[in-house]
Amino acid sequence: MHKILIVDDEAGIRESLAGILADEGYSASSTDSGEECLDVLHKDSFDVVLLDIWLPGADGLETLEKIRELDSPPK
């Protein structure tokens, strides 16, 4: 089963996407901030991250950059 992480500050969007994905057979988890997303990714791995661009605090682009750093080999 593929694991998907949904990152959006709007609860309705998180709940709707999680429900649709679960109906299609995916395992969906969700967070409401970029910071929480990074905490979750430090503890677990996901096949896909659906990331909102306009987030409070660290926006989606900042969060994406930090996600890429997690996947990058050390220099």
PDB file of C-alpha atoms in Angstrom:
ATOM      1  CA  MET A   1       0.000   0.000   0.000  1.00  0.00           C
ATOM      2  CA  HIS A   2       1.399   3.399  -0.955  1.00  0.00           C
ATOM      3  CA  LYS A   3       1.729   5.962   1.828  1.00  0.00           C
ATOM      4  CA  ILE A   4       0.825   9.588   1.155  1.00  0.00           C
ATOM      5  CA  LEU A   5       1.411  12.596   3.408  1.00  0.00           C
ATOM      6  CA  ILE A   6      -0.965  15.540   2.975  1.00  0.00           C
ATOM      7  CA  VAL A   7       0.302  18.930   4.162  1.00  0.00           C
ATOM      8  CA  ASP A   8      -2.309  21.694   4.204  1.00  0.00           C
ATOM      9  CA  ASP A   9      -3.390  24.268   6.783  1.00  0.00           C
ATOM     10  CA  GLU A  10      -7.075  23.845   5.906  1.00  0.00           C
ATOM     11  CA  ALA A  11      -8.671  20.946   7.780  1.00  0.00           C
ATOM     12  CA  GLY A  12     -11.409  20.470   5.166  1.00  0.00           C
ATOM     13  CA  ILE A  13      -8.879  19.941   2.397  1.00  0.00           C
ATOM     14  CA  ARG A  14      -6.843  17.484   4.494  1.00  0.00           C
ATOM     15  CA  GLU A  15      -9.954  15.514   5.428  1.00  0.00           C
ATOM     16  CA  SER A  16     -11.347  15.461   1.883  1.00  0.00           C
ATOM     17  CA  LEU A  17      -8.081  14.341   0.305  1.00  0.00           C
ATOM     18  CA  ALA A  18      -7.472  11.717   3.002  1.00  0.00           C
ATOM     19  CA  GLY A  19     -10.981  10.303   2.486  1.00  0.00           C
ATOM     20  CA  ILE A  20     -10.658  10.142  -1.292  1.00  0.00           C
ATOM     21  CA  LEU A  21      -7.214   8.548  -1.101  1.00  0.00           C
ATOM     22  CA  ALA A  22      -8.366   6.001   1.493  1.00  0.00           C
ATOM     23  CA  ASP A  23     -11.307   5.076  -0.750  1.00  0.00           C
ATOM     24  CA  GLU A  24      -8.801   4.430  -3.550  1.00  0.00           C
ATOM     25  CA  GLY A  25      -6.725   2.126  -1.328  1.00  0.00           C
ATOM     26  CA  TYR A  26      -3.947   4.470  -0.238  1.00  0.00           C
ATOM     27  CA  SER A  27      -2.708   5.045   3.283  1.00  0.00           C
ATOM     28  CA  ALA A  28      -3.010   8.797   3.903  1.00  0.00           C
ATOM     29  CA  SER A  29      -1.688  10.810   6.824  1.00  0.00           C
ATOM     30  CA  SER A  30      -1.888  14.565   7.196  1.00  0.00           C
ATOM     31  CA  THR A  31      -0.274  17.544   8.906  1.00  0.00           C
ATOM     32  CA  ASP A  32      -1.172  21.222   9.035  1.00  0.00           C
ATOM     33  CA  SER A  33       2.270  22.861   8.768  1.00  0.00           C
ATOM     34  CA  GLY A  34       5.636  22.589   7.084  1.00  0.00           C
ATOM     35  CA  GLU A  35       7.355  22.188  10.439  1.00  0.00           C
ATOM     36  CA  GLU A  36       5.113  19.292  11.438  1.00  0.00           C
ATOM     37  CA  CYS A  37       5.631  17.734   8.001  1.00  0.00           C
ATOM     38  CA  LEU A  38       9.386  17.689   8.560  1.00  0.00           C
ATOM     39  CA  ASP A  39       8.936  16.159  12.029  1.00  0.00           C
ATOM     40  CA  VAL A  40       6.772  13.403  10.545  1.00  0.00           C
ATOM     41  CA  LEU A  41       9.282  12.745   7.736  1.00  0.00           C
ATOM     42  CA  HIS A  42      12.091  12.349  10.272  1.00  0.00           C
ATOM     43  CA  LYS A  43      10.100   9.505  11.875  1.00  0.00           C
ATOM     44  CA  ASP A  44       8.465   7.817   8.873  1.00  0.00           C
ATOM     45  CA  SER A  45       8.794   7.564   5.103  1.00  0.00           C
ATOM     46  CA  PHE A  46       6.149   8.274   2.466  1.00  0.00           C
ATOM     47  CA  ASP A  47       5.864   7.544  -1.223  1.00  0.00           C
ATOM     48  CA  VAL A  48       4.270  10.923  -1.995  1.00  0.00           C
ATOM     49  CA  VAL A  49       3.912  14.265  -0.207  1.00  0.00           C
ATOM     50  CA  LEU A  50       1.041  16.524  -1.301  1.00  0.00           C
ATOM     51  CA  LEU A  51       2.313  19.918  -0.173  1.00  0.00           C
ATOM     52  CA  ASP A  52       0.336  23.168  -0.088  1.00  0.00           C
ATOM     53  CA  ILE A  53       2.400  26.188  -1.166  1.00  0.00           C
ATOM     54  CA  TRP A  54       0.696  28.774   1.073  1.00  0.00           C
ATOM     55  CA  LEU A  55       1.305  27.566   4.625  1.00  0.00           C
ATOM     56  CA  PRO A  56       1.738  29.654   7.770  1.00  0.00           C
ATOM     57  CA  GLY A  57       5.288  29.689   9.138  1.00  0.00           C
ATOM     58  CA  ALA A  58       7.526  27.776   6.754  1.00  0.00           C
ATOM     59  CA  ASP A  59       5.690  27.928   3.423  1.00  0.00           C
ATOM     60  CA  GLY A  60       5.500  25.042   0.995  1.00  0.00           C
ATOM     61  CA  LEU A  61       8.577  26.087  -0.992  1.00  0.00           C
ATOM     62  CA  GLU A  62      10.747  26.335   2.143  1.00  0.00           C
ATOM     63  CA  THR A  63       9.406  22.991   3.311  1.00  0.00           C
ATOM     64  CA  LEU A  64      10.113  21.404  -0.079  1.00  0.00           C
ATOM     65  CA  GLU A  65      13.716  22.598   0.062  1.00  0.00           C
ATOM     66  CA  LYS A  66      14.136  20.988   3.496  1.00  0.00           C
ATOM     67  CA  ILE A  67      12.510  17.757   2.257  1.00  0.00           C
ATOM     68  CA  ARG A  68      15.026  17.646  -0.580  1.00  0.00           C
ATOM     69  CA  GLU A  69      17.837  18.049   1.954  1.00  0.00           C
ATOM     70  CA  LEU A  70      16.505  15.022   3.853  1.00  0.00           C
ATOM     71  CA  ASP A  71      16.816  12.918   0.688  1.00  0.00           C
ATOM     72  CA  SER A  72      20.216  14.275  -0.354  1.00  0.00           C
ATOM     73  CA  PRO A  73      23.337  12.274   0.370  1.00  0.00           C
ATOM     74  CA  PRO A  74      25.867  14.023   2.625  1.00  0.00           C
ATOM     75  CA  LYS A  75      28.478  16.113   0.812  1.00  0.00           C
TER      76      LYS A  75
END
